[in-house]
Short mmCIF file of C-alpha atoms in Angstrom, two decimals:
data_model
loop_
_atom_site.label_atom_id
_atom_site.label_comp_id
_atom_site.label_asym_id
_atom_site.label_seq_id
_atom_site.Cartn_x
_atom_site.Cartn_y
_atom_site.Cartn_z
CA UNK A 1 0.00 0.00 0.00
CA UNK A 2 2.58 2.44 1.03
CA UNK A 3 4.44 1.76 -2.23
CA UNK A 4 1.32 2.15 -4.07
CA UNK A 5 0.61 5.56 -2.32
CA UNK A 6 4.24 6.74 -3.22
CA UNK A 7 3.53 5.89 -7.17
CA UNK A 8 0.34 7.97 -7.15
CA UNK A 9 2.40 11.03 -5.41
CA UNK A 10 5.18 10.79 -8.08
CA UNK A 11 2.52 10.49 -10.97
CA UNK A 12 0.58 13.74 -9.08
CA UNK A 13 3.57 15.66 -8.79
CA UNK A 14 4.56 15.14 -12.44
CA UNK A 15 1.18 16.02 -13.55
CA UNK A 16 1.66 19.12 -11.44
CA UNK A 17 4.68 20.29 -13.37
CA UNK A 18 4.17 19.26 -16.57
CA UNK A 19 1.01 21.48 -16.18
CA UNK A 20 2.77 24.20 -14.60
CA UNK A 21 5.33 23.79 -18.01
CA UNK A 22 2.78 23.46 -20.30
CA UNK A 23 0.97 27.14 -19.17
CA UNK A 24 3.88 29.18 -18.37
CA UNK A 25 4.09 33.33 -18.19
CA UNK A 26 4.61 34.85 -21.43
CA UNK A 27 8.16 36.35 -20.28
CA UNK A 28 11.58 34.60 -19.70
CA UNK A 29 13.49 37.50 -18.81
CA UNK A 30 17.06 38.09 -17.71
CA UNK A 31 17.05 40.48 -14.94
CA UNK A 32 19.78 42.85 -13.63
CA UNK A 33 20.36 46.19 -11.32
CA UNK A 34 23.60 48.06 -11.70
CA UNK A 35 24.22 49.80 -8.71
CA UNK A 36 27.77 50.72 -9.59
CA UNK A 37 27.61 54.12 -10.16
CA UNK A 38 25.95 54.38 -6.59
CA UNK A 39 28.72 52.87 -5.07
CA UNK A 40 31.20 55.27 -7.02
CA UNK A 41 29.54 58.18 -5.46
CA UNK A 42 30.94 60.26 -1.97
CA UNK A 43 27.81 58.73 -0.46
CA UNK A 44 28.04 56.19 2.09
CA UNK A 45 26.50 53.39 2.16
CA UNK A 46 25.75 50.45 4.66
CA UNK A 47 26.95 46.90 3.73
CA UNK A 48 23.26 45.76 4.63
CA UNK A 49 22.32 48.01 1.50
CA UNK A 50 23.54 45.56 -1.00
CA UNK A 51 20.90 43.63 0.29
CA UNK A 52 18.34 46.68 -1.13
CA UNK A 53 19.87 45.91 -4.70
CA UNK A 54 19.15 42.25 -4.24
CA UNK A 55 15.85 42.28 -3.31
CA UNK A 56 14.67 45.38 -5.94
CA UNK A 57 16.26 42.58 -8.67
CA UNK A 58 14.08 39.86 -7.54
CA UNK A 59 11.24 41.86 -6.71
CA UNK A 60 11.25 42.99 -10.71
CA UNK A 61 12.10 39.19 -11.85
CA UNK A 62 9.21 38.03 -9.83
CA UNK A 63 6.94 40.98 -11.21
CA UNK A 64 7.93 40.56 -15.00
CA UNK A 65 8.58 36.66 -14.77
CA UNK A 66 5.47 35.40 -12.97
CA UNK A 67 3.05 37.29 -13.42
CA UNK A 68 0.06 36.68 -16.05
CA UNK A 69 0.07 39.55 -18.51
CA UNK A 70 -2.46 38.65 -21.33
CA UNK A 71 -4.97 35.75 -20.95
CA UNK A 72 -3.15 33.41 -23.56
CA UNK A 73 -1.21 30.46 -23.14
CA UNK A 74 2.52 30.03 -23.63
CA UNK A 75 4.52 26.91 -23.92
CA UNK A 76 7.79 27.40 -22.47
CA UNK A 77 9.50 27.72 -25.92
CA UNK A 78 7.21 30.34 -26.79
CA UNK A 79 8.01 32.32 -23.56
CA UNK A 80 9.43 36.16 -24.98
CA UNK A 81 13.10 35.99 -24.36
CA UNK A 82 14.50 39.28 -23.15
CA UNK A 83 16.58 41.20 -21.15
CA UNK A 84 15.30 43.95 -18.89
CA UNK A 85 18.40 46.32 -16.80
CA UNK A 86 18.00 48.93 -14.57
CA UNK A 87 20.75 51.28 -14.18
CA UNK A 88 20.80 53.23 -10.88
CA UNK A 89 22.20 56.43 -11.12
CA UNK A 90 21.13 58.45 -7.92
CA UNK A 91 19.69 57.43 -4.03
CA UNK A 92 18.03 60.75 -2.45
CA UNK A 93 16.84 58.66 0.00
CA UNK A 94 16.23 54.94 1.46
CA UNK A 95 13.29 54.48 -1.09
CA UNK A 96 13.88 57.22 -3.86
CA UNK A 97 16.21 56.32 -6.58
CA UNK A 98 16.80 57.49 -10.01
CA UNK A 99 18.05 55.25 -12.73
CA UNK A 100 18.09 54.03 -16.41
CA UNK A 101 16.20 51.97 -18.31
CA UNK A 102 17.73 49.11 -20.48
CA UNK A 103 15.22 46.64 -22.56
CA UNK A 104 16.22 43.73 -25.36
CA UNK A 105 14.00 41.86 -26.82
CA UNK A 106 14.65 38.80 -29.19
CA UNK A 107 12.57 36.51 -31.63
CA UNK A 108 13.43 33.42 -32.73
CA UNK A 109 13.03 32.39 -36.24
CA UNK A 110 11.19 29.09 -37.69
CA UNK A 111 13.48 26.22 -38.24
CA UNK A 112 16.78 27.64 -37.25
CA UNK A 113 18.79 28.33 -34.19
CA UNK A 114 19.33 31.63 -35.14
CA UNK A 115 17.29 34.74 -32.85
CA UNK A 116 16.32 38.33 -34.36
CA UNK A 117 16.38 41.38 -31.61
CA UNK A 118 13.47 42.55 -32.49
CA UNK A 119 13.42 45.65 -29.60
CA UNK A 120 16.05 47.08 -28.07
CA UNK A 121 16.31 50.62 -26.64
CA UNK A 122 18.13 52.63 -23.54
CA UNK A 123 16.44 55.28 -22.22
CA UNK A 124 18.20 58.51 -23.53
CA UNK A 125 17.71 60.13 -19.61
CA UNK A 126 19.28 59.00 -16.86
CA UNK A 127 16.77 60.54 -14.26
CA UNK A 128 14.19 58.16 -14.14
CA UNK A 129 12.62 58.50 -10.72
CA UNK A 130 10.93 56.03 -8.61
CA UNK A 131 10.30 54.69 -5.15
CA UNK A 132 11.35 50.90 -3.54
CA UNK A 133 10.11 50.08 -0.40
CA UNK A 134 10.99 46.41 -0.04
CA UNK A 135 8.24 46.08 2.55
CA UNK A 136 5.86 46.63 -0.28
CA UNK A 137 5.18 44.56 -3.25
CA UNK A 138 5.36 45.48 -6.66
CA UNK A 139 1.81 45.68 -8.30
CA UNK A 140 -0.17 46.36 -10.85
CA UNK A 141 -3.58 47.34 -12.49
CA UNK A 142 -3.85 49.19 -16.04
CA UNK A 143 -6.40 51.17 -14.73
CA UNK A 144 -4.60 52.41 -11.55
CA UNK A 145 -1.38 54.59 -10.44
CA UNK A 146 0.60 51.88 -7.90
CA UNK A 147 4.26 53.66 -9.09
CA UNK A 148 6.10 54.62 -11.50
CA UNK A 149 8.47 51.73 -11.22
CA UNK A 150 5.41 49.08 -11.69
CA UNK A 151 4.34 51.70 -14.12
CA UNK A 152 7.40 51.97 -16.33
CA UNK A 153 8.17 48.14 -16.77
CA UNK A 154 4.33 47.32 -17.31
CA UNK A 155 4.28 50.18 -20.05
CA UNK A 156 7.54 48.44 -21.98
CA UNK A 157 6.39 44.44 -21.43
CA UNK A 158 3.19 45.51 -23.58
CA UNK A 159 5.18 47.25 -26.04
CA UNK A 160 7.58 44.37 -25.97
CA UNK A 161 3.97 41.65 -26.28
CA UNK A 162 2.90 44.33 -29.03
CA UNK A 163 6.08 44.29 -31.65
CA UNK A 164 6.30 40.76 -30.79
CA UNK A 165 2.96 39.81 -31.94
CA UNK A 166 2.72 42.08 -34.65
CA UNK A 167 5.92 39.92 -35.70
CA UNK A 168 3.99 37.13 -36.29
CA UNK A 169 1.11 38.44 -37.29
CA UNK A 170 -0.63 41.59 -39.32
CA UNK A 171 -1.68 44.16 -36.47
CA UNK A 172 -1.09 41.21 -33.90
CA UNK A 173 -0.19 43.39 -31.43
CA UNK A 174 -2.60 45.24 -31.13
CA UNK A 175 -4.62 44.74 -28.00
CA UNK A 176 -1.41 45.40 -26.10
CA UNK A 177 -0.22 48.56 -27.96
CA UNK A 178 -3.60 49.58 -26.39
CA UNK A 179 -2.90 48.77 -23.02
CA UNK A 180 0.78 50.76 -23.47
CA UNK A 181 -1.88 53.53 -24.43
CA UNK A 182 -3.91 53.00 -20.94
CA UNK A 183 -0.74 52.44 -18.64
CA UNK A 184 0.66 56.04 -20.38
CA UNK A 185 -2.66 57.56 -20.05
CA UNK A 186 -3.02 56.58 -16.19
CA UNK A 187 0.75 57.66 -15.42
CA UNK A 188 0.52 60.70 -16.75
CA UNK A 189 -2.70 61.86 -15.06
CA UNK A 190 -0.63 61.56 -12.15
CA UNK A 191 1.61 64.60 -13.13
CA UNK A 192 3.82 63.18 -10.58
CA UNK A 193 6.86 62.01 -12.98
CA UNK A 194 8.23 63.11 -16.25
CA UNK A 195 8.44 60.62 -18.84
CA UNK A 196 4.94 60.08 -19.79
CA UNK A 197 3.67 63.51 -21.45
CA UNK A 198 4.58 63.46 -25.39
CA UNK A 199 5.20 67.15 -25.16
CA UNK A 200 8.34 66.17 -23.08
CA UNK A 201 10.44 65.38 -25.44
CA UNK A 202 10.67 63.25 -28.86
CA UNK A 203 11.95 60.00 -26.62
CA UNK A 204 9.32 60.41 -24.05
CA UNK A 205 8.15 56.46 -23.52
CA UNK A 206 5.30 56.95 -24.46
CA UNK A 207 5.75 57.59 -28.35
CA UNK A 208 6.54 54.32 -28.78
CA UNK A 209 2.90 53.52 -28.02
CA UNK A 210 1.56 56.92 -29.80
CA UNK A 211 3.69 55.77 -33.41
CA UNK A 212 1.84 52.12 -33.10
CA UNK A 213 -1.31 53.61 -32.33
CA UNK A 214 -1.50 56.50 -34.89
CA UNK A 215 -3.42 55.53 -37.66
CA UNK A 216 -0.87 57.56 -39.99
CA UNK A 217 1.99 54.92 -39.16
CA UNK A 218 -0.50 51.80 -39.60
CA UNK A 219 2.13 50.62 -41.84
CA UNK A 220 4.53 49.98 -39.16
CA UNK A 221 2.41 46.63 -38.17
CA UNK A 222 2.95 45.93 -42.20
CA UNK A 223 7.05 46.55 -41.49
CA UNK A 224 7.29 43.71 -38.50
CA UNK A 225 4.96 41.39 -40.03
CA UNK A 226 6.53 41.21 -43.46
CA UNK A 227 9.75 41.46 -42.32
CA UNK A 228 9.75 38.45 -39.88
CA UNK A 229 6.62 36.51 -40.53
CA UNK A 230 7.16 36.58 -44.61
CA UNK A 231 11.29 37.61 -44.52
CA UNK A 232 13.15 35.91 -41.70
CA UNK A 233 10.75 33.18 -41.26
CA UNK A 234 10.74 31.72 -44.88
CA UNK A 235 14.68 32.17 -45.20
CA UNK A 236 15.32 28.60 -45.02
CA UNK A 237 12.75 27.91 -48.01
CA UNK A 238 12.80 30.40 -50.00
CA UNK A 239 15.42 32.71 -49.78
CA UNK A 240 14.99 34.84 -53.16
CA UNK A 241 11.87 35.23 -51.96
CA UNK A 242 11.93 35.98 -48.24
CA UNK A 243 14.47 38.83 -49.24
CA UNK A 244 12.11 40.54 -51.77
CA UNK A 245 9.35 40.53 -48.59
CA UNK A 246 11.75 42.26 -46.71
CA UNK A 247 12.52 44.94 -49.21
CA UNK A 248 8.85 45.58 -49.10
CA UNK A 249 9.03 45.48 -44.73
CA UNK A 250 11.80 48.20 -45.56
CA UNK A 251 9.73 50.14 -48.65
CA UNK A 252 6.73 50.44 -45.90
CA UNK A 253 9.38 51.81 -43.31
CA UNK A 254 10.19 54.33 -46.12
CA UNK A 255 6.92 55.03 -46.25
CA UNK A 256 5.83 55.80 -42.55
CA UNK A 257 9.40 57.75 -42.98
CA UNK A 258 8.02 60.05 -45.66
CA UNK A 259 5.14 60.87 -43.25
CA UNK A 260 7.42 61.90 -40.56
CA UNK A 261 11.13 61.59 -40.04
CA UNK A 262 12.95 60.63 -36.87
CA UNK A 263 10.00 58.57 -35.80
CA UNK A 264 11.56 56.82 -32.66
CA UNK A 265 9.80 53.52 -34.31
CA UNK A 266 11.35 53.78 -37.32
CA UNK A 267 15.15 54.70 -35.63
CA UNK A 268 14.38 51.89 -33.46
CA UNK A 269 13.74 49.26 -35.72
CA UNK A 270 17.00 50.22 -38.15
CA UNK A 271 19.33 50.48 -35.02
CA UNK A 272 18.44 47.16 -34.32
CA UNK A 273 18.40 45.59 -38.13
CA UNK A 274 21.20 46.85 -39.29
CA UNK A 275 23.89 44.34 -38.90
CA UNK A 276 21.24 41.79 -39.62
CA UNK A 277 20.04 43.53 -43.07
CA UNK A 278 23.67 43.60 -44.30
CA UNK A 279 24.50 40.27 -43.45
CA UNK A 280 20.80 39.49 -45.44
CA UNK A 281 21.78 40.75 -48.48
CA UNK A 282 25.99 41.31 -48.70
CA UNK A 283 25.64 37.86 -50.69
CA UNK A 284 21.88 39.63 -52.75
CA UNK A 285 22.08 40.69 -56.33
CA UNK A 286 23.69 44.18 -56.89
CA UNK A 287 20.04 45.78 -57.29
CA UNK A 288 18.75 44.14 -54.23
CA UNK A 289 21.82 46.02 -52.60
CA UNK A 290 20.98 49.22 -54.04
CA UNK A 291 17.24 49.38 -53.24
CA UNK A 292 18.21 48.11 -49.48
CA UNK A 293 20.99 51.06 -49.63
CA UNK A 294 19.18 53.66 -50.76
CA UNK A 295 16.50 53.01 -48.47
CA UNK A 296 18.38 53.31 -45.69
CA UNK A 297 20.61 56.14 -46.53
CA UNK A 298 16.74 58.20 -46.53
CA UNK A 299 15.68 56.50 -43.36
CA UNK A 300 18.60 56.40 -41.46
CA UNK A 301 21.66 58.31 -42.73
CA UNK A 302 23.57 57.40 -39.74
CA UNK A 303 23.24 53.55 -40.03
CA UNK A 304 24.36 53.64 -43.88
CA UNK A 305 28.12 53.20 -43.11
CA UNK A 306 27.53 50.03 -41.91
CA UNK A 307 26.37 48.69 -45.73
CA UNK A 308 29.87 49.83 -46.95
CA UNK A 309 29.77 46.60 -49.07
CA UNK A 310 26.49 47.89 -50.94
CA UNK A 311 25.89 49.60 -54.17
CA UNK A 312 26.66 53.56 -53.30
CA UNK A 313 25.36 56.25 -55.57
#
């Protein structure tokens, strides 16, 4: 009997896991707080405070990691893989920091090894504010102001959901570009922290939400979904053919270009392409080169140095 009882716990607590594997969170991401600049500082600090640093790290791991963010399900391969940093730059107090925000996101792509970033961005300011209290968990609810911390990393995990979707699928990401729109909306009715007002400044946070949400940039949804779904994903089929959908992911970039220029979307996307569209097509016919070089040199005059193998007129 007790043999029989010891079976059935075994087959219970496998059932258990390979439930909790089958429906994990939608994030797998790699955490980290740099603190060094703190510690550079004339201020002194307590040996225990270390300890601060370690638990604001886990507390976000926990908070990103574990928590349900859209109602889908997500096998654990399908889990977004990305990195998420926070850079602290200044301690007023034992609860009021100011830091740095640091966010990669990567995509893998179908039948290969091989992963595309597919978002990755610093925060140009240094002086985002916020308050830790490790006696009080992080939390959050789109339609309520908890912090700015909770806030800020909800805000960029639906932006992250939104490209990533939109990745796989026209206007995918929708539903959470929206809730990037609520989060922004709700923060900002605070008037308690910069960052959130689009009259701050051209790399405010929220214009990532306002260019996927404009109606006059619809075609960025076209530029992720044609680039990965119909570029990257059919490269080991059809290569000819993946690269002429990707010319047309970068024509529609052109396009929301021509609309307005210096888009943080668009600079966005070709800062993080770059290296991967000249590796695409250094081996492309000669006019593939040129349309892809020409393209960029209008988009992104800054990036075009880095197609120095490429057709140059």
């Amino acid at each position: 009997m007790h043999e029989i009882m010891v079976k059935r716990s075994v087959i219970i607590l496998l059932a258990l896991t390979l439930l909790s594997v089958a429906h994990a969170q939608e994030f797998r991401c790699a955490v980290s707080v740099n603190y060094q600049k703190l510690m550079n500082t004339t201020q002194s600090y307590e040996s225990t405070d270390k300890a601060v640093f370690d638990n604001l790290k886990q507390a976000l791991e926990d908070f990103i990691n574990n928590r349900r963010w859209t109602n889908l399900e997500f096998d654990q391969q399908e889990r977004l893989d990305c990195n998420f940093s926070l850079i602290l730059t200044e301690r007023t107090s034992a609860t009021d920091f100011k830091g740095q925000i640091s966010i990669q996101l990567r995509r893998p792509v179908y039948n290969s090894t091989y992963t595309s970033g597919l978002f990755n961005y610093i925060e140009s300011s240094s002086d985002f504010a916020f308050v830790y209290n490790e006696t009080q968990p992080m939390d959050f609810d789109p339609n309520a102001f908890y912090s700015n911390l909770s806030s800020a990393v909800s805000y960029y995990l639906y932006v992250m959901l939104g490209v990533y979707f939109d990745s796989y699928g026209l206007n995918g990401g929708e539903q959470f570009f929206e809730m990037a729109r609520n989060i922004c909306q709700t923060a900002d009715g605070t008037r308690s922290y910069k960052g959130w007002n689009l009259n701050e400044s051209q790399k405010a946070r929220s214009w990532f939400m306002e260019n996927h949400t404009n109606s006059a940039y619809s075609e960025l949804h076209n530029v992720y979904y044609m680039y990965h779904r119909m570029g990257l994903d059919l490269m080991t089929k059809d290569q000819a053919q993946a690269r002429q959908n990707i010319i047309s992911a970068l024509q529609s970039l052109q396009q929301v270009h021509k609309i307005k220029s210096n888009l943080l979307s668009v600079t966005q996307f070709v800062d993080v392409k770059i290296s991967e569209i000249a590796g695409i097509f250094g081996p492309a016919p000669e006019e593939e080169k040129k349309i892809v070089y020409d393209i960029i040199k209008e988009v992104s005059p800054i990036n075009v140095a880095k197609l120095k193998n490429f057709t140059q007129k």
